[in-house]
Amino acid sequence: MPEATTKGAAPPTPADLVLTPGPWREQLAALEPCATMDSAIVKYLSPPLRRLGEPAARVVGFALALAASASTLAYLGAHATDVHTPAQFAMGFLGVAVVAAWAAAEAVRLAGTPAGGYEKASTADVEADKADAPPVGEGAAPALRAGAEFAVLMAFIYACDRTDLVAKGPKHTEPKDFWMLWALICVAAVCTLRGCKTPRCLAREQTEEWKGWMQLMFLLYHYFAQGQLYNAIRVYIAAYVWMTGYGNFLYYSKTGNFGAVRVCQTLFRLNFFVVIVCLSLRNEYMLYYIAPMHTLFTLFVWLALRVAKAHNKNGKVVWAKICATLACVWLLYDVDWVFRHAFGWPGMRQLVAFHDPLHPEFKDELHEWHFRSGLDRYVWVFGMACAAGMPWLEAAYAKVDAIRETAPKGAAFAAALGAVGVVLVVYGKEVFLLDKYAYNKYHPYTSWLPILAYIIVRNLTPWLRARYLHLFTFLGQVTLETYILQFHIWMKTTGLNGSPKFLLVLFPNYFWLNFAVVSAVYFLVSVRVFRLTVALRDALVPEDAEDLPAALGKLGVAGVVLAAAGHALRAAVPKA
């Protein structure tokens, strides 16, 4: 990934790269994705806009973008497969407004650009870790540009899944093709072997790698409809939830940062894209159950460590908190009336209710939420326990690493692998190989076993702890985006609140060509949405806690304005 540069510095242009010595890989990595487009814009648009002057350029940019974006939405609406709601009109209004505002700002920039250069409003190719993120620049221009690109991508998502513009087809269910593709991906991943920056148990690169390979198999499981892998996929989802407990526990216990800014940044990252997709496509929040589940359990970890936070360095207090958290989760999920009261009040019920069009026999709105979140209700607490107990595992590995003689060290490795093997054999025979319905009954209480086994084996030697597969690590950074977008631009759903039962087809009768092209677009859009989400988070959620109330107030006012605009447009536009 690109190295971080000084905040506010302009990214290199293609011309800069031609003059830059060094390997072509480094030059390619340094290339800002929008640099080529920016250079073309400067070359062809800047001269006429400079002649117009900044005031006229603003009007021209705004008018042209307004006309183009409004026409695009009208065209998509004409090909839509369902009637639009006020919320969808509000999202359309927001997208048009942001694109027009960005175009006006960009036109002013171009009109004031000297003949020899251009200060670009980068969309900021940011990563989750700000230390690795390129700068987004100063002022509103970068946020407007990120918002405009996000709006264009949302229109693309809508066109793919909610219009008749893109064809759909049946899924390809051949197991041999699934496993052949998976083997090729693994070979490619091995070719990207790299060293960790700080070798240790469950280094950041390693947990991202873990998420990456699980996510790829999860996605291919859906794409190829490999239902026989259901139990394995359930374990993978449990591992994601485990990381919620593990990662958040480590962060809060090490930093002690329980502030509102951190909470808002986390909630924005988890929910911004999901909420926009739900409003734009008229889906319920629970269709993407991963987001509400991770949100709830993230808040629970925060609450557990926030209470009596001054004692978080006391091991006994920490373990008492973990045990108390486990008891509270049991009370919440296993005592029905407590669950109904906790999630059944009007505001919360509307948030987690789900109406499955494929299963209208389910009359209980809370059934899906109880089932989905209940399957992994304990594993995130186990994640907290693993984070608290990680020093013990690291100390055990250190003792084994200190053994100089080959035979004793080999015996230690053999003992560890043997113990893990016995546990996995018993687990596999008694639990994992059951049919999906029987397995679901045991999953909440046993999913931690394969997770712990993977942690032990994956970190068994110093060599394993010091290396990771970069392909999987890269993909592990965009799991939320790939999870959501698989529904709408990789596959096609059955409609409102629908599951991805079909494949998106650009090349009929050419499965592998279609798969390659659609997959490339899908992953590219996923990466862009991830980076734009983080850029917008940085623009909308201030770093200073004193500025947070004002920022939230502005967002609230914007929400009211959008709601009013949505209802007004819905009333003004006749229903088809």
Coordinates of C-alpha atoms in Angstrom, one line a residue:
M1 CA 0.0 0.0 0.0
P2 CA 1.1 3.6 -0.5
E3 CA 3.3 5.1 2.2
A4 CA 1.9 7.9 4.2
T5 CA 2.9 11.4 3.2
T6 CA 2.8 14.7 4.8
K7 CA -0.8 15.8 5.4
G8 CA -2.0 18.2 2.7
A9 CA 0.7 17.3 0.2
A10 CA -0.4 16.7 -3.4
P11 CA -0.1 13.1 -4.6
P12 CA 2.3 12.4 -7.4
T13 CA 1.1 12.7 -11.0
P14 CA 2.0 10.3 -13.8
A15 CA 4.6 12.8 -15.0
D16 CA 6.2 12.8 -11.6
L17 CA 6.4 9.0 -11.7
V18 CA 8.1 9.0 -15.1
L19 CA 11.0 11.0 -13.6
T20 CA 11.1 9.1 -10.4
P21 CA 13.8 6.4 -10.2
G22 CA 13.2 3.1 -8.5
P23 CA 11.3 -0.2 -9.1
W24 CA 8.1 0.0 -11.1
R25 CA 6.2 -1.6 -8.3
E26 CA 7.0 1.2 -6.0
Q27 CA 6.1 3.8 -8.6
L28 CA 2.8 2.1 -9.3
A29 CA 2.0 1.9 -5.6
A30 CA 2.6 5.6 -5.2
L31 CA 0.2 6.5 -8.0
E32 CA -2.9 8.3 -6.7
P33 CA -6.0 6.5 -8.3
C34 CA -7.5 9.8 -9.5
A35 CA -4.2 11.3 -10.7
T36 CA -4.6 10.4 -14.4
M37 CA -8.1 11.7 -14.5
D38 CA -7.0 14.8 -12.7
S39 CA -4.3 15.5 -15.2
A40 CA -6.8 15.1 -18.1
I41 CA -9.3 17.4 -16.4
V42 CA -6.6 20.1 -15.9
K43 CA -5.4 19.8 -19.4
Y44 CA -8.8 20.1 -21.1
L45 CA -11.1 21.9 -18.7
S46 CA -8.9 24.4 -16.8
P47 CA -8.1 26.7 -19.8
P48 CA -11.8 27.5 -20.7
L49 CA -12.8 27.8 -17.1
R50 CA -10.0 30.2 -16.4
R51 CA -11.3 32.4 -19.2
L52 CA -14.8 32.3 -17.7
G53 CA -13.5 33.3 -14.2
E54 CA -14.3 31.7 -10.9
P55 CA -17.9 33.0 -10.4
A56 CA -19.1 31.9 -13.8
A57 CA -17.2 28.6 -13.5
R58 CA -19.0 27.8 -10.2
V59 CA -22.4 28.3 -11.9
V60 CA -21.4 26.3 -14.9
G61 CA -20.0 23.4 -12.9
F62 CA -23.0 23.3 -10.6
A63 CA -25.6 23.5 -13.4
L64 CA -23.9 20.8 -15.5
A65 CA -23.5 18.4 -12.6
L66 CA -27.0 19.1 -11.4
A67 CA -28.5 18.3 -14.8
A68 CA -26.3 15.2 -15.4
S69 CA -26.9 13.7 -12.0
A70 CA -30.7 14.4 -12.0
S71 CA -31.0 13.0 -15.4
T72 CA -29.2 9.8 -14.4
L73 CA -31.5 9.3 -11.4
A74 CA -34.5 9.9 -13.6
Y75 CA -33.2 7.2 -16.0
L76 CA -32.6 4.7 -13.3
G77 CA -36.0 5.4 -11.8
A78 CA -37.6 4.7 -15.1
H79 CA -36.0 1.3 -15.1
A80 CA -36.6 0.6 -11.4
T81 CA -38.3 -2.6 -10.4
D82 CA -40.2 -1.2 -7.3
V83 CA -41.9 1.9 -6.1
H84 CA -39.7 4.4 -4.4
T85 CA -40.1 5.6 -0.8
P86 CA -39.5 9.1 0.7
A87 CA -36.2 7.8 2.1
Q88 CA -35.0 6.8 -1.4
F89 CA -36.0 10.2 -2.8
A90 CA -34.0 11.7 0.1
M91 CA -30.9 9.7 -0.8
G92 CA -31.3 10.7 -4.4
F93 CA -31.6 14.4 -3.4
L94 CA -28.5 14.1 -1.2
G95 CA -26.5 12.5 -4.0
V96 CA -27.5 15.1 -6.6
A97 CA -26.7 17.9 -4.1
V98 CA -23.3 16.5 -3.2
V99 CA -22.3 15.9 -6.8
A100 CA -23.4 19.4 -7.8
A101 CA -21.6 21.0 -4.9
W102 CA -18.4 19.1 -5.6
A103 CA -18.6 20.1 -9.3
A104 CA -19.0 23.8 -8.4
A105 CA -16.0 23.6 -6.0
E106 CA -13.9 21.8 -8.6
A107 CA -14.8 24.3 -11.3
V108 CA -13.6 27.1 -9.1
R109 CA -10.4 25.3 -8.4
L110 CA -9.8 24.7 -12.1
A111 CA -10.7 28.3 -12.9
G112 CA -8.0 29.5 -10.4
T113 CA -5.4 26.9 -11.4
P114 CA -2.2 28.4 -12.9
A115 CA -1.2 26.9 -16.3
G116 CA 1.5 24.8 -14.7
G117 CA -0.2 23.0 -11.9
Y118 CA -3.3 21.8 -10.1
E119 CA -3.9 21.3 -6.4
K120 CA -6.1 18.2 -6.5
A121 CA -8.9 17.4 -4.1
S122 CA -7.9 13.9 -3.4
T123 CA -10.4 11.3 -2.3
A124 CA -7.7 10.1 0.1
D125 CA -6.8 6.5 -0.3
V126 CA -7.0 5.8 3.4
E127 CA -6.6 2.7 5.4
A128 CA -8.2 1.7 8.7
D129 CA -4.9 2.6 10.4
K130 CA -4.4 6.3 10.0
A131 CA -0.6 5.8 10.2
D132 CA -0.7 4.2 6.8
A133 CA -3.2 6.6 5.2
P134 CA -2.4 9.1 2.5
P135 CA -3.5 12.7 3.3
V136 CA -7.0 13.9 2.5
G137 CA -6.0 17.5 2.3
E138 CA -7.6 20.4 4.1
G139 CA -11.1 22.1 3.9
A140 CA -14.3 20.8 2.4
A141 CA -13.1 20.0 -1.1
P142 CA -11.7 16.5 -0.2
A143 CA -14.9 15.6 1.6
L144 CA -17.1 16.8 -1.3
R145 CA -15.0 14.8 -3.7
A146 CA -15.3 11.7 -1.6
G147 CA -19.0 12.3 -1.2
A148 CA -19.5 12.8 -4.9
E149 CA -17.6 9.6 -5.8
F150 CA -19.6 7.8 -3.1
A151 CA -22.9 9.0 -4.6
V152 CA -21.8 7.8 -8.1
L153 CA -21.0 4.4 -6.7
M154 CA -24.4 4.3 -4.9
A155 CA -26.1 5.0 -8.2
F156 CA -24.1 2.1 -9.8
I157 CA -25.1 -0.2 -6.9
Y158 CA -28.8 0.7 -7.4
A159 CA -28.6 0.2 -11.2
C160 CA -27.1 -3.3 -10.8
D161 CA -29.6 -4.7 -8.3
R162 CA -32.8 -2.6 -8.5
T163 CA -33.3 -2.0 -12.2
D164 CA -33.7 -4.1 -15.3
L165 CA -30.6 -2.7 -16.9
V166 CA -28.4 -5.6 -15.7
A167 CA -29.3 -9.2 -16.4
K168 CA -29.3 -12.0 -13.8
G169 CA -28.7 -15.7 -14.1
P170 CA -28.7 -18.9 -12.0
K171 CA -25.8 -19.8 -9.8
H172 CA -23.1 -22.1 -10.8
T173 CA -23.1 -24.9 -8.3
E174 CA -20.3 -27.3 -9.4
P175 CA -18.2 -28.2 -6.3
K176 CA -15.1 -29.1 -8.5
D177 CA -15.0 -25.5 -9.9
F178 CA -15.4 -24.1 -6.4
W179 CA -12.5 -26.0 -5.0
M180 CA -10.3 -25.5 -8.1
L181 CA -10.8 -21.7 -7.8
W182 CA -10.1 -21.8 -4.1
A183 CA -6.9 -23.8 -4.7
L184 CA -5.7 -21.2 -7.3
I185 CA -6.5 -18.3 -4.9
C186 CA -4.4 -20.0 -2.2
V187 CA -1.5 -20.5 -4.5
A188 CA -1.6 -16.9 -5.5
A189 CA -1.8 -15.9 -1.8
V190 CA 1.3 -17.9 -1.0
C191 CA 3.2 -15.9 -3.6
T192 CA 2.5 -12.8 -1.6
L193 CA 4.2 -14.0 1.6
R194 CA 5.6 -11.1 3.6
G195 CA 7.1 -10.4 7.0
C196 CA 5.2 -8.8 9.8
K197 CA 6.3 -5.3 11.0
T198 CA 6.1 -6.5 14.6
P199 CA 6.2 -10.3 14.9
R200 CA 4.0 -11.5 17.8
C201 CA 1.0 -13.7 18.5
L202 CA -2.0 -12.5 16.4
A203 CA -0.2 -9.5 14.9
R204 CA -2.4 -7.0 13.0
E205 CA -1.3 -8.4 9.7
Q206 CA -2.2 -11.9 10.8
T207 CA -5.7 -11.1 12.0
E208 CA -6.4 -9.2 8.8
E209 CA -5.1 -12.3 6.9
W210 CA -7.4 -14.5 8.9
K211 CA -10.4 -12.3 8.1
G212 CA -9.3 -12.2 4.4
W213 CA -9.2 -15.9 3.7
M214 CA -12.4 -16.6 5.7
Q215 CA -14.2 -13.8 3.8
L216 CA -13.1 -15.1 0.4
M217 CA -14.4 -18.6 1.2
F218 CA -17.6 -17.1 2.7
L219 CA -18.2 -15.1 -0.6
L220 CA -17.4 -18.1 -2.8
Y221 CA -19.8 -20.2 -0.7
H222 CA -22.6 -17.8 -1.6
Y223 CA -21.5 -17.4 -5.2
F224 CA -21.3 -21.1 -5.9
A225 CA -24.2 -22.0 -3.5
Q226 CA -22.1 -24.6 -1.7
G227 CA -24.6 -25.4 1.1
Q228 CA -22.6 -28.3 2.3
L229 CA -20.1 -25.8 3.8
Y230 CA -22.7 -24.2 6.1
N231 CA -21.1 -25.4 9.3
A232 CA -17.7 -24.1 8.3
I233 CA -19.1 -20.8 7.4
R234 CA -20.8 -20.5 10.7
V235 CA -17.4 -21.0 12.4
Y236 CA -15.9 -18.3 10.2
I237 CA -18.7 -15.9 11.2
A238 CA -18.0 -16.8 14.8
A239 CA -14.4 -16.0 14.3
Y240 CA -15.3 -12.5 13.0
V241 CA -17.4 -11.9 16.1
W242 CA -14.6 -13.3 18.3
M243 CA -12.3 -10.6 16.8
T244 CA -14.9 -7.9 17.9
G245 CA -14.3 -9.0 21.5
Y246 CA -10.6 -9.5 21.1
G247 CA -9.7 -6.4 19.2
N248 CA -11.9 -4.0 21.2
F249 CA -10.7 -5.4 24.5
L250 CA -7.1 -4.9 23.5
Y251 CA -7.7 -1.4 22.3
Y252 CA -9.6 -0.2 25.4
S253 CA -7.4 -2.0 27.9
K254 CA -4.2 -0.6 26.4
T255 CA -5.3 3.0 25.5
G256 CA -8.0 3.7 28.1
N257 CA -9.7 5.8 25.4
F258 CA -13.5 5.5 26.1
G259 CA -14.3 8.9 24.7
A260 CA -17.3 9.8 22.6
V261 CA -15.1 10.6 19.6
R262 CA -13.7 7.0 19.5
V263 CA -17.2 5.5 19.9
C264 CA -18.7 7.7 17.1
Q265 CA -15.8 6.9 14.8
T266 CA -16.3 3.2 15.4
L267 CA -20.1 3.3 14.9
F268 CA -19.6 5.4 11.8
R269 CA -17.2 2.9 10.3
L270 CA -19.5 0.0 11.1
N271 CA -22.8 1.5 10.0
F272 CA -22.5 4.4 7.6
F273 CA -22.4 2.4 4.4
V274 CA -25.0 -0.1 5.7
V275 CA -27.4 2.7 6.5
I276 CA -27.0 4.4 3.2
V277 CA -27.5 1.1 1.3
C278 CA -30.6 0.3 3.4
L279 CA -32.2 3.7 2.7
S280 CA -31.2 3.7 -1.0
L281 CA -32.4 0.2 -1.7
R282 CA -35.4 0.1 0.7
N283 CA -33.9 -2.8 2.7
E284 CA -34.2 -3.4 6.5
Y285 CA -31.1 -3.1 8.6
M286 CA -31.3 -6.7 9.7
L287 CA -30.7 -7.9 6.1
Y288 CA -27.0 -7.1 6.7
Y289 CA -27.1 -8.7 10.2
I290 CA -23.3 -8.6 10.5
A291 CA -23.4 -4.8 11.0
P292 CA -26.0 -4.7 13.9
M293 CA -24.4 -7.7 15.5
H294 CA -20.9 -6.2 15.5
T295 CA -22.3 -2.9 16.6
L296 CA -24.1 -4.4 19.6
F297 CA -21.2 -6.5 20.8
T298 CA -18.7 -3.6 20.3
L299 CA -20.8 -1.5 22.6
F300 CA -21.0 -4.3 25.1
V301 CA -17.2 -4.6 25.2
W302 CA -17.0 -0.8 25.6
L303 CA -19.5 -0.9 28.5
A304 CA -17.8 -3.8 30.2
L305 CA -14.4 -2.1 30.3
R306 CA -15.8 1.4 30.8
V307 CA -17.4 0.5 34.2
A308 CA -14.8 0.8 36.9
K309 CA -12.2 1.6 34.2
A310 CA -9.6 2.6 36.8
H311 CA -9.3 -1.1 37.7
N312 CA -8.7 -2.4 34.2
K313 CA -5.0 -3.1 35.0
N314 CA -6.1 -5.4 37.9
G315 CA -6.3 -9.0 36.5
K316 CA -8.8 -10.2 39.1
V317 CA -11.2 -7.3 38.3
V318 CA -10.8 -7.9 34.6
W319 CA -11.7 -11.5 34.9
A320 CA -14.6 -10.7 37.2
K321 CA -15.8 -8.3 34.5
I322 CA -15.6 -11.0 31.8
C323 CA -17.5 -13.4 34.0
A324 CA -20.2 -10.8 34.7
T325 CA -20.4 -10.0 31.0
L326 CA -21.0 -13.7 30.3
A327 CA -23.7 -13.9 32.9
C328 CA -25.4 -10.8 31.4
V329 CA -25.3 -12.3 27.9
W330 CA -26.9 -15.5 29.2
L331 CA -29.6 -13.4 30.9
L332 CA -30.3 -11.4 27.8
Y333 CA -30.5 -14.2 25.3
D334 CA -31.5 -17.3 27.2
V335 CA -34.3 -15.7 29.3
D336 CA -36.9 -15.0 26.7
W337 CA -38.8 -12.2 28.5
V338 CA -35.6 -10.3 29.0
F339 CA -34.7 -10.5 25.3
R340 CA -38.3 -9.4 24.4
H341 CA -38.1 -6.4 26.7
A342 CA -34.6 -5.4 25.7
F343 CA -35.3 -5.5 21.9
G344 CA -39.0 -5.2 21.8
W345 CA -39.6 -1.6 22.6
P346 CA -40.7 0.6 19.6
G347 CA -37.4 2.2 18.6
M348 CA -35.2 -0.8 19.0
R349 CA -37.8 -3.2 17.5
Q350 CA -38.0 -1.2 14.3
L351 CA -34.2 -1.3 14.1
V352 CA -33.8 -5.1 14.4
A353 CA -37.1 -6.3 13.0
F354 CA -36.9 -8.3 9.8
H355 CA -39.6 -9.4 7.4
D356 CA -38.3 -12.2 5.2
P357 CA -40.1 -12.2 1.8
L358 CA -38.9 -15.8 1.3
H359 CA -40.3 -17.0 4.6
P360 CA -43.6 -15.2 5.2
E361 CA -44.5 -17.9 7.7
F362 CA -42.2 -16.2 10.2
K363 CA -44.5 -13.8 12.0
D364 CA -42.1 -12.9 14.8
E365 CA -40.2 -9.8 13.7
L366 CA -37.5 -10.5 16.2
H367 CA -36.9 -14.1 15.2
E368 CA -34.1 -13.4 12.7
W369 CA -32.3 -11.1 15.1
H370 CA -32.5 -13.6 18.0
F371 CA -31.3 -16.4 15.7
R372 CA -28.5 -14.6 14.0
S373 CA -27.0 -12.7 17.0
G374 CA -27.8 -15.6 19.3
L375 CA -25.7 -18.1 17.4
D376 CA -22.6 -16.0 18.3
R377 CA -23.7 -14.5 21.6
Y378 CA -20.9 -16.0 23.7
V379 CA -17.9 -16.1 21.3
W380 CA -17.1 -12.4 21.6
V381 CA -16.9 -12.8 25.4
F382 CA -14.4 -15.6 24.7
G383 CA -12.6 -13.1 22.5
M384 CA -12.3 -10.8 25.5
A385 CA -11.0 -13.7 27.6
C386 CA -8.4 -14.5 24.9
A387 CA -7.2 -10.9 24.9
A388 CA -6.9 -10.9 28.7
G389 CA -5.1 -14.3 28.6
M390 CA -2.8 -13.6 25.6
P391 CA 0.2 -12.9 27.8
W392 CA 0.0 -16.5 29.1
L393 CA 0.1 -17.9 25.6
E394 CA 3.0 -15.6 24.6
A395 CA 4.9 -16.7 27.7
A396 CA 4.3 -20.4 26.8
Y397 CA 5.6 -19.8 23.3
A398 CA 8.6 -17.9 24.6
K399 CA 9.5 -20.9 26.8
V400 CA 9.3 -23.3 23.8
D401 CA 11.3 -20.8 21.6
A402 CA 14.0 -20.8 24.3
I403 CA 14.6 -24.5 24.1
R404 CA 17.8 -25.1 22.2
E405 CA 17.8 -28.9 21.8
T406 CA 15.9 -30.1 18.7
A407 CA 14.3 -33.2 20.4
P408 CA 12.7 -31.4 23.4
K409 CA 11.4 -28.6 21.1
G410 CA 10.0 -31.1 18.6
A411 CA 8.3 -32.9 21.5
A412 CA 6.7 -29.7 22.7
F413 CA 5.4 -28.9 19.2
A414 CA 4.2 -32.5 18.8
A415 CA 2.4 -32.3 22.2
A416 CA 0.7 -29.1 21.2
L417 CA -0.4 -30.4 17.8
G418 CA -1.5 -33.7 19.3
A419 CA -3.7 -32.0 21.9
V420 CA -5.2 -29.7 19.3
G421 CA -5.7 -32.7 16.9
V422 CA -7.5 -34.8 19.6
V423 CA -9.9 -31.9 20.4
L424 CA -10.6 -31.2 16.8
V425 CA -11.3 -34.9 16.0
V426 CA -13.8 -35.1 18.9
Y427 CA -15.3 -31.8 18.0
G428 CA -15.6 -32.8 14.4
K429 CA -17.2 -36.1 15.1
E430 CA -19.6 -35.0 17.8
V431 CA -20.5 -31.5 16.5
F432 CA -19.1 -30.2 13.3
L433 CA -20.3 -33.1 11.0
L434 CA -23.9 -32.9 12.2
D435 CA -26.5 -31.5 9.8
K436 CA -27.0 -27.8 9.9
Y437 CA -30.1 -27.7 12.1
A438 CA -28.6 -30.0 14.7
Y439 CA -25.2 -28.1 14.5
N440 CA -26.9 -24.8 15.2
K441 CA -28.0 -26.0 18.6
Y442 CA -24.4 -26.7 19.7
H443 CA -22.7 -23.8 17.8
P444 CA -23.0 -21.1 20.5
Y445 CA -21.3 -23.3 23.0
T446 CA -18.6 -24.9 20.8
S447 CA -17.5 -22.4 18.2
W448 CA -14.6 -21.3 20.4
L449 CA -12.9 -24.7 20.1
P450 CA -11.8 -24.4 16.4
I451 CA -11.0 -20.7 16.9
L452 CA -8.6 -21.5 19.8
A453 CA -7.1 -24.4 17.8
Y454 CA -6.5 -22.1 14.8
I455 CA -4.8 -19.5 17.1
I456 CA -2.5 -22.1 18.6
V457 CA -1.5 -23.7 15.3
R458 CA -1.2 -20.4 13.4
N459 CA 1.2 -19.0 16.0
L460 CA 3.1 -22.2 16.9
T461 CA 6.6 -21.2 15.7
P462 CA 8.5 -17.9 15.4
W463 CA 8.5 -18.3 11.6
L464 CA 4.7 -18.5 11.5
R465 CA 4.3 -15.5 13.8
A466 CA 6.6 -13.4 11.7
R467 CA 4.9 -13.9 8.3
Y468 CA 1.6 -13.3 6.7
L469 CA 0.0 -13.7 3.2
H470 CA -0.5 -10.2 1.9
L471 CA -3.3 -11.0 -0.5
F472 CA -5.5 -12.2 2.3
T473 CA -4.4 -9.4 4.6
F474 CA -5.4 -6.8 1.9
L475 CA -8.8 -8.4 1.4
G476 CA -9.3 -8.6 5.2
Q477 CA -9.4 -4.8 5.4
V478 CA -12.6 -4.6 3.3
T479 CA -14.7 -7.4 4.7
L480 CA -17.6 -5.2 5.6
E481 CA -17.8 -3.7 2.1
T482 CA -17.4 -7.1 0.3
Y483 CA -20.0 -8.6 2.6
I484 CA -22.6 -5.9 1.7
L485 CA -21.7 -5.4 -1.9
Q486 CA -21.9 -9.2 -2.7
F487 CA -25.7 -8.8 -2.5
H488 CA -25.9 -6.1 -5.1
I489 CA -23.0 -5.9 -7.6
W490 CA -21.5 -9.4 -7.6
M491 CA -24.8 -11.2 -7.3
K492 CA -28.4 -10.0 -7.6
T493 CA -31.1 -10.3 -4.9
T494 CA -34.7 -11.3 -5.1
G495 CA -35.8 -7.7 -4.4
L496 CA -36.7 -5.9 -1.2
N497 CA -35.1 -7.6 1.8
G498 CA -34.0 -10.2 -0.6
S499 CA -31.1 -12.7 -0.5
P500 CA -28.6 -12.9 -3.4
K501 CA -30.1 -15.9 -5.1
F502 CA -28.9 -15.0 -8.6
L503 CA -25.7 -14.0 -10.3
L504 CA -25.1 -10.7 -12.0
V505 CA -24.6 -11.4 -15.7
L506 CA -22.7 -9.2 -18.1
F507 CA -21.6 -12.0 -20.5
P508 CA -24.3 -14.6 -20.9
N509 CA -23.1 -18.2 -21.6
Y510 CA -19.5 -17.3 -20.6
F511 CA -19.4 -18.1 -16.9
W512 CA -15.7 -17.7 -16.2
L513 CA -15.4 -14.5 -18.3
N514 CA -18.4 -13.1 -16.5
F515 CA -17.0 -14.1 -13.2
A516 CA -13.6 -12.5 -13.9
V517 CA -15.0 -9.2 -15.0
V518 CA -17.8 -8.9 -12.4
S519 CA -15.4 -9.9 -9.6
A520 CA -12.8 -7.3 -10.7
V521 CA -15.5 -4.6 -10.6
Y522 CA -16.9 -5.9 -7.3
F523 CA -13.5 -5.8 -5.5
L524 CA -12.5 -2.5 -7.0
V525 CA -15.8 -0.9 -5.8
S526 CA -15.4 -2.5 -2.4
V527 CA -12.0 -1.0 -1.9
R528 CA -13.1 2.4 -3.1
V529 CA -16.2 2.3 -0.7
F530 CA -13.9 1.4 2.2
R531 CA -11.5 4.2 1.5
L532 CA -14.3 6.7 0.9
T533 CA -16.1 5.7 4.1
V534 CA -13.0 6.3 6.1
A535 CA -12.4 9.7 4.4
L536 CA -16.0 10.7 5.1
R537 CA -15.7 9.6 8.7
D538 CA -12.6 11.7 9.1
A539 CA -14.4 14.7 7.6
L540 CA -17.7 14.3 9.5
V541 CA -16.5 13.1 12.9
P542 CA -14.2 15.6 14.5
E543 CA -11.1 14.5 16.4
D544 CA -11.7 17.1 19.1
A545 CA -14.5 16.0 21.6
E546 CA -15.5 19.7 22.0
D547 CA -16.4 19.9 18.4
L548 CA -18.5 16.7 18.5
P549 CA -21.8 18.1 19.7
A550 CA -21.8 20.7 16.9
A551 CA -21.0 18.1 14.3
L552 CA -23.8 15.8 15.5
G553 CA -26.1 18.8 15.6
K554 CA -25.3 19.6 11.9
L555 CA -25.9 16.0 10.9
G556 CA -29.2 16.0 12.8
V557 CA -30.3 19.1 10.9
A558 CA -29.2 17.6 7.6
G559 CA -31.3 14.5 8.4
V560 CA -34.4 16.7 9.0
V561 CA -33.8 18.6 5.8
L562 CA -33.4 15.3 3.8
A563 CA -36.5 13.8 5.4
A564 CA -38.5 16.9 4.4
A565 CA -37.1 16.8 0.9
G566 CA -37.8 13.1 0.5
H567 CA -41.4 13.5 1.5
A568 CA -41.8 16.5 -0.7
L569 CA -40.4 14.8 -3.8
R570 CA -42.4 11.6 -3.1
A571 CA -45.6 13.8 -3.1
A572 CA -44.6 15.7 -6.2
V573 CA -43.5 12.7 -8.4
P574 CA -46.4 10.5 -9.5
K575 CA -46.1 6.9 -8.7
A576 CA -45.6 4.6 -11.7

